[in-house]
Short mmCIF file of C-alpha atoms in Angstrom, two decimals:
data_model
loop_
_atom_site.label_atom_id
_atom_site.label_comp_id
_atom_site.label_asym_id
_atom_site.label_seq_id
_atom_site.Cartn_x
_atom_site.Cartn_y
_atom_site.Cartn_z
CA MET A 231 0.00 0.00 0.00
CA SER A 232 1.38 3.42 -0.95
CA PRO A 233 1.95 5.86 1.94
CA VAL A 234 -0.82 8.40 2.46
CA ASP A 235 0.02 12.03 3.25
CA PRO A 236 -1.36 12.43 6.83
CA ALA A 237 -2.46 15.97 5.97
CA ARG A 238 -4.51 14.78 3.01
CA ILE A 239 -6.27 11.65 4.23
CA ARG A 240 -9.54 11.37 2.29
CA ILE A 241 -12.51 9.91 4.15
CA VAL A 242 -16.06 8.75 3.41
CA VAL A 243 -18.44 8.49 6.38
CA VAL A 244 -21.18 5.82 6.18
CA ASP A 245 -23.99 5.87 8.75
CA ASP A 246 -27.77 5.79 8.40
CA HIS A 247 -28.27 8.30 11.22
CA PRO A 248 -27.80 11.80 9.77
CA VAL A 249 -27.00 13.45 13.11
CA PHE A 250 -24.13 11.04 13.79
CA ARG A 251 -22.93 11.12 10.17
CA ILE A 252 -22.87 14.91 9.97
CA GLY A 253 -21.33 15.25 13.43
CA MET A 254 -18.59 12.74 12.66
CA SER A 255 -17.85 14.47 9.36
CA SER A 256 -17.52 17.81 11.12
CA LEU A 257 -15.22 16.31 13.76
CA LEU A 258 -12.98 14.78 11.10
CA GLU A 259 -12.82 18.03 9.13
CA GLU A 260 -11.89 19.94 12.28
CA THR A 261 -9.15 17.38 12.94
CA GLY A 262 -7.65 18.15 9.53
CA PHE A 263 -8.94 15.25 7.44
CA ASP A 264 -10.65 15.67 4.07
CA VAL A 265 -14.20 14.25 4.17
CA VAL A 266 -14.95 13.65 0.50
CA GLY A 267 -18.33 11.95 0.82
CA GLN A 268 -21.13 10.63 3.01
CA ALA A 269 -23.52 7.70 2.59
CA ALA A 270 -26.55 6.40 4.47
CA SER A 271 -27.07 2.93 2.97
CA GLU A 272 -25.21 -0.15 1.77
CA ASP A 273 -25.65 0.63 -1.93
CA GLU A 274 -24.95 4.32 -1.50
CA ALA A 275 -21.72 3.52 0.35
CA VAL A 276 -20.41 1.48 -2.58
CA THR A 277 -21.43 4.18 -5.08
CA VAL A 278 -19.87 7.04 -3.11
CA VAL A 279 -16.61 5.17 -2.55
CA ASP A 280 -16.41 4.35 -6.26
CA ALA A 281 -16.91 8.03 -7.09
CA THR A 282 -14.54 9.55 -4.52
CA ALA A 283 -11.75 6.96 -4.04
CA PRO A 284 -11.14 7.70 -0.33
CA ASP A 285 -8.22 6.40 1.70
CA VAL A 286 -10.44 5.44 4.63
CA VAL A 287 -14.14 4.62 5.01
CA LEU A 288 -15.78 5.02 8.43
CA MET A 289 -18.48 2.35 8.38
CA ASP A 290 -21.47 1.67 10.61
CA LEU A 291 -22.60 -1.98 10.63
CA ASP A 292 -26.36 -1.46 10.84
CA LEU A 293 -27.47 0.53 7.79
CA GLY A 294 -31.22 0.30 8.17
CA GLY A 295 -32.18 -2.39 5.68
CA GLY A 296 -28.56 -3.05 4.72
CA SER A 297 -25.35 -4.38 6.21
CA GLY A 298 -22.11 -2.49 6.77
CA ALA A 299 -20.25 -5.80 6.58
CA ASN A 300 -21.69 -6.46 3.11
CA ALA A 301 -20.83 -2.91 2.03
CA THR A 302 -17.29 -3.39 3.33
CA ARG A 303 -16.86 -6.62 1.40
CA GLU A 304 -18.12 -5.07 -1.86
CA ILE A 305 -16.03 -1.91 -1.43
CA LEU A 306 -12.88 -3.97 -0.91
CA ARG A 307 -13.71 -6.23 -3.85
CA ARG A 308 -13.75 -3.11 -6.04
CA ARG A 309 -11.03 -1.12 -4.28
CA PRO A 310 -8.81 -3.47 -2.22
CA ALA A 311 -6.49 -0.71 -1.00
CA THR A 312 -9.28 1.14 0.82
CA GLY A 313 -9.03 1.07 4.60
CA VAL A 314 -12.33 0.42 6.39
CA LEU A 315 -12.75 1.55 10.00
CA VAL A 316 -15.95 0.27 11.60
CA ILE A 317 -17.56 2.59 14.15
CA THR A 318 -20.69 0.99 15.55
CA MET A 319 -22.90 0.51 18.58
CA PHE A 320 -22.25 -3.24 18.47
CA GLY A 321 -19.40 -4.45 20.67
CA ASP A 322 -20.33 -8.15 20.56
CA ASP A 323 -18.27 -10.96 19.07
CA GLU A 324 -20.62 -11.54 16.15
CA ALA A 325 -20.37 -7.96 14.92
CA LEU A 326 -16.62 -7.77 15.49
CA PHE A 327 -15.68 -10.99 13.73
CA GLY A 328 -18.16 -10.38 10.92
CA ALA A 329 -16.55 -7.00 10.23
CA LEU A 330 -13.01 -8.40 10.34
CA ARG A 331 -13.93 -11.25 8.02
CA ALA A 332 -15.42 -8.74 5.61
CA GLY A 333 -12.02 -7.03 5.50
CA ALA A 334 -12.30 -4.11 7.95
CA ARG A 335 -8.92 -3.08 9.37
CA GLY A 336 -10.27 -1.16 12.33
CA TYR A 337 -13.11 -1.45 14.83
CA LEU A 338 -14.27 1.12 17.36
CA VAL A 339 -17.43 1.27 19.44
CA LYS A 340 -19.43 4.51 19.23
CA GLY A 341 -18.50 6.67 22.18
CA ALA A 342 -14.78 6.45 21.40
CA GLU A 343 -12.84 9.61 22.19
CA PRO A 344 -11.97 11.97 19.31
CA GLU A 345 -8.27 11.27 19.83
CA GLU A 346 -8.92 7.54 19.53
CA ILE A 347 -10.80 8.04 16.27
CA GLU A 348 -8.04 10.27 14.88
CA SER A 349 -5.34 7.72 15.78
CA ALA A 350 -7.35 4.89 14.22
CA VAL A 351 -7.91 6.81 10.97
CA ARG A 352 -4.22 7.66 10.65
CA ALA A 353 -3.16 4.09 11.44
CA ILE A 354 -5.54 2.56 8.92
CA ALA A 355 -4.61 5.09 6.23
CA GLY A 356 -1.03 3.94 6.77
CA GLY A 357 -1.94 0.28 6.30
CA ALA A 358 -2.10 -0.77 9.96
CA VAL A 359 -4.85 -2.52 11.93
CA MET A 360 -6.48 -0.68 14.82
CA LEU A 361 -8.94 -2.18 17.29
CA GLY A 362 -10.53 -0.28 20.16
CA PRO A 363 -9.83 -1.37 23.73
CA GLN A 364 -13.38 -2.68 24.11
CA VAL A 365 -12.84 -5.39 21.50
CA ALA A 366 -9.08 -5.92 21.14
CA GLY A 367 -8.82 -8.70 23.74
CA ARG A 368 -11.58 -10.75 22.16
CA ALA A 369 -10.09 -10.31 18.71
CA VAL A 370 -6.70 -11.54 19.90
CA ALA A 371 -8.31 -14.56 21.58
CA PHE A 372 -10.16 -15.39 18.37
CA LEU A 373 -7.16 -14.97 16.10
CA THR A 374 -4.92 -17.07 18.35
CA GLY A 375 -7.41 -19.93 18.30
CA ALA A 376 -8.92 -19.55 21.76
CA ARG A 377 -12.32 -20.31 20.26
CA SER A 378 -11.21 -23.35 18.25
CA ALA A 379 -12.14 -25.80 20.97
CA ARG A 380 -15.75 -25.46 19.88
CA GLY A 381 -14.91 -27.59 16.82
CA GLY A 382 -17.42 -29.32 14.62
CA VAL A 383 -19.08 -28.11 11.44
CA PHE A 384 -18.99 -24.30 10.98
CA ALA A 385 -16.79 -23.94 14.06
CA GLU A 386 -16.39 -20.23 13.31
CA LEU A 387 -19.99 -19.58 14.34
CA THR A 388 -20.96 -18.67 17.89
CA GLU A 389 -23.54 -20.73 19.70
CA ARG A 390 -26.22 -18.11 19.10
CA GLU A 391 -25.33 -17.91 15.39
CA ARG A 392 -25.69 -21.68 15.18
CA ASP A 393 -29.15 -21.40 16.76
CA VAL A 394 -30.14 -18.80 14.17
CA LEU A 395 -28.63 -20.82 11.31
CA GLU A 396 -30.58 -23.91 12.37
CA LEU A 397 -33.85 -21.98 12.20
CA VAL A 398 -32.98 -20.27 8.91
CA ALA A 399 -32.16 -23.67 7.43
CA ARG A 400 -35.58 -24.93 8.53
CA GLY A 401 -37.19 -22.16 6.50
CA HIS A 402 -38.20 -19.70 9.22
CA ASP A 403 -38.15 -15.97 8.47
CA ASN A 404 -36.46 -13.39 10.73
CA ALA A 405 -39.66 -12.39 12.53
CA THR A 406 -40.42 -16.01 13.42
CA ILE A 407 -36.85 -16.64 14.55
CA ALA A 408 -37.01 -13.53 16.72
CA ARG A 409 -40.14 -14.83 18.48
CA MET A 410 -38.66 -18.30 18.94
CA LEU A 411 -35.36 -17.03 20.40
CA VAL A 412 -36.88 -14.07 22.25
CA LEU A 413 -34.85 -11.53 20.28
CA THR A 414 -35.70 -8.45 18.24
CA THR A 415 -36.06 -8.82 14.49
CA LYS A 416 -33.20 -6.34 14.07
CA THR A 417 -30.92 -8.49 16.23
CA VAL A 418 -31.80 -11.59 14.21
CA ARG A 419 -31.05 -9.69 10.99
CA ASN A 420 -27.62 -8.75 12.36
CA TYR A 421 -26.93 -12.39 13.23
CA VAL A 422 -27.93 -13.47 9.73
CA TYR A 423 -25.59 -10.88 8.16
CA ALA A 424 -22.76 -12.11 10.39
CA ILE A 425 -23.43 -15.71 9.33
CA PHE A 426 -23.43 -14.66 5.66
CA THR A 427 -19.98 -13.15 6.16
CA LYS A 428 -18.50 -16.04 8.14
CA LEU A 429 -19.80 -18.72 5.77
CA ASP A 430 -19.05 -16.68 2.63
CA VAL A 431 -22.54 -16.69 1.15
CA THR A 432 -24.39 -13.76 -0.40
CA ASP A 433 -28.05 -14.61 0.14
CA ARG A 434 -30.43 -16.64 2.25
CA ALA A 435 -31.04 -19.34 -0.35
CA ALA A 436 -27.32 -20.10 -0.64
CA LEU A 437 -27.06 -20.18 3.15
CA VAL A 438 -29.88 -22.71 3.43
CA VAL A 439 -28.27 -24.96 0.81
CA LYS A 440 -24.89 -24.81 2.55
CA ALA A 441 -26.40 -25.49 5.97
CA ARG A 442 -28.44 -28.46 4.79
CA LYS A 443 -25.46 -29.98 3.00
CA ALA A 444 -23.74 -29.88 6.40
CA GLY A 445 -26.71 -31.57 8.05
CA ILE A 446 -28.11 -28.44 9.69
CA GLY A 447 -31.84 -27.85 9.44
CA VAL A 448 -32.60 -31.21 7.86
CA THR A 449 -35.75 -33.09 8.82
CA ARG A 450 -35.41 -34.87 12.15
CA PRO A 451 -36.14 -38.59 12.46
CA GLU A 452 -39.62 -39.53 13.65
CA GLY A 453 -40.03 -39.06 17.36
CA ASN A 454 -38.08 -35.79 17.45
CA THR A 455 -39.87 -32.45 17.46
CA ASP A 456 -38.95 -29.09 16.02
CA GLN A 457 -38.63 -27.07 19.22
#
């Protein structure tokens, strides 16, 4: 990756909440960065990045009806040198690992100090990886194999992701899964996006096929019930 002039780091801010997006853009401009674009959705993020060729993209993970992880993956497919810094409300393992698997090089939880954001942007523009203190320990544990003891098929999934995958593979929609697992529909959608990323599929149909080939979601023998 070619060095980026720290005084001319070009940034696109992606967030579906206009107050946060505008505020973050203003903060970055005041810090001395060049905010060259903003986007509020998955598709818009890809379009704006294509048009502006930024050095760094600040990416939220929940983009209303879209996924920041999917946007990250598509942006990097088109422009591999782009650095993606996730700034999100989600500090859980599923969100973190989904973002890293999509290719993000940084991850901060919203509420990070301005100095922390500035340091992360500069590090990522220079080709480094930067994880916030809230998630760094879990990322290290994951990358060093601390989670490998889980084993079995799709060992990269968390237990809750496996629960969701089982129900998706049985043909349930997100609203039904949410009722069955006592979750919100939005939370289920985030789990599904994380599973897409971890299992390298692009849609629900492909996920169901992959799961059933692995024996997940197949019809149980007589005598068992679908709980």
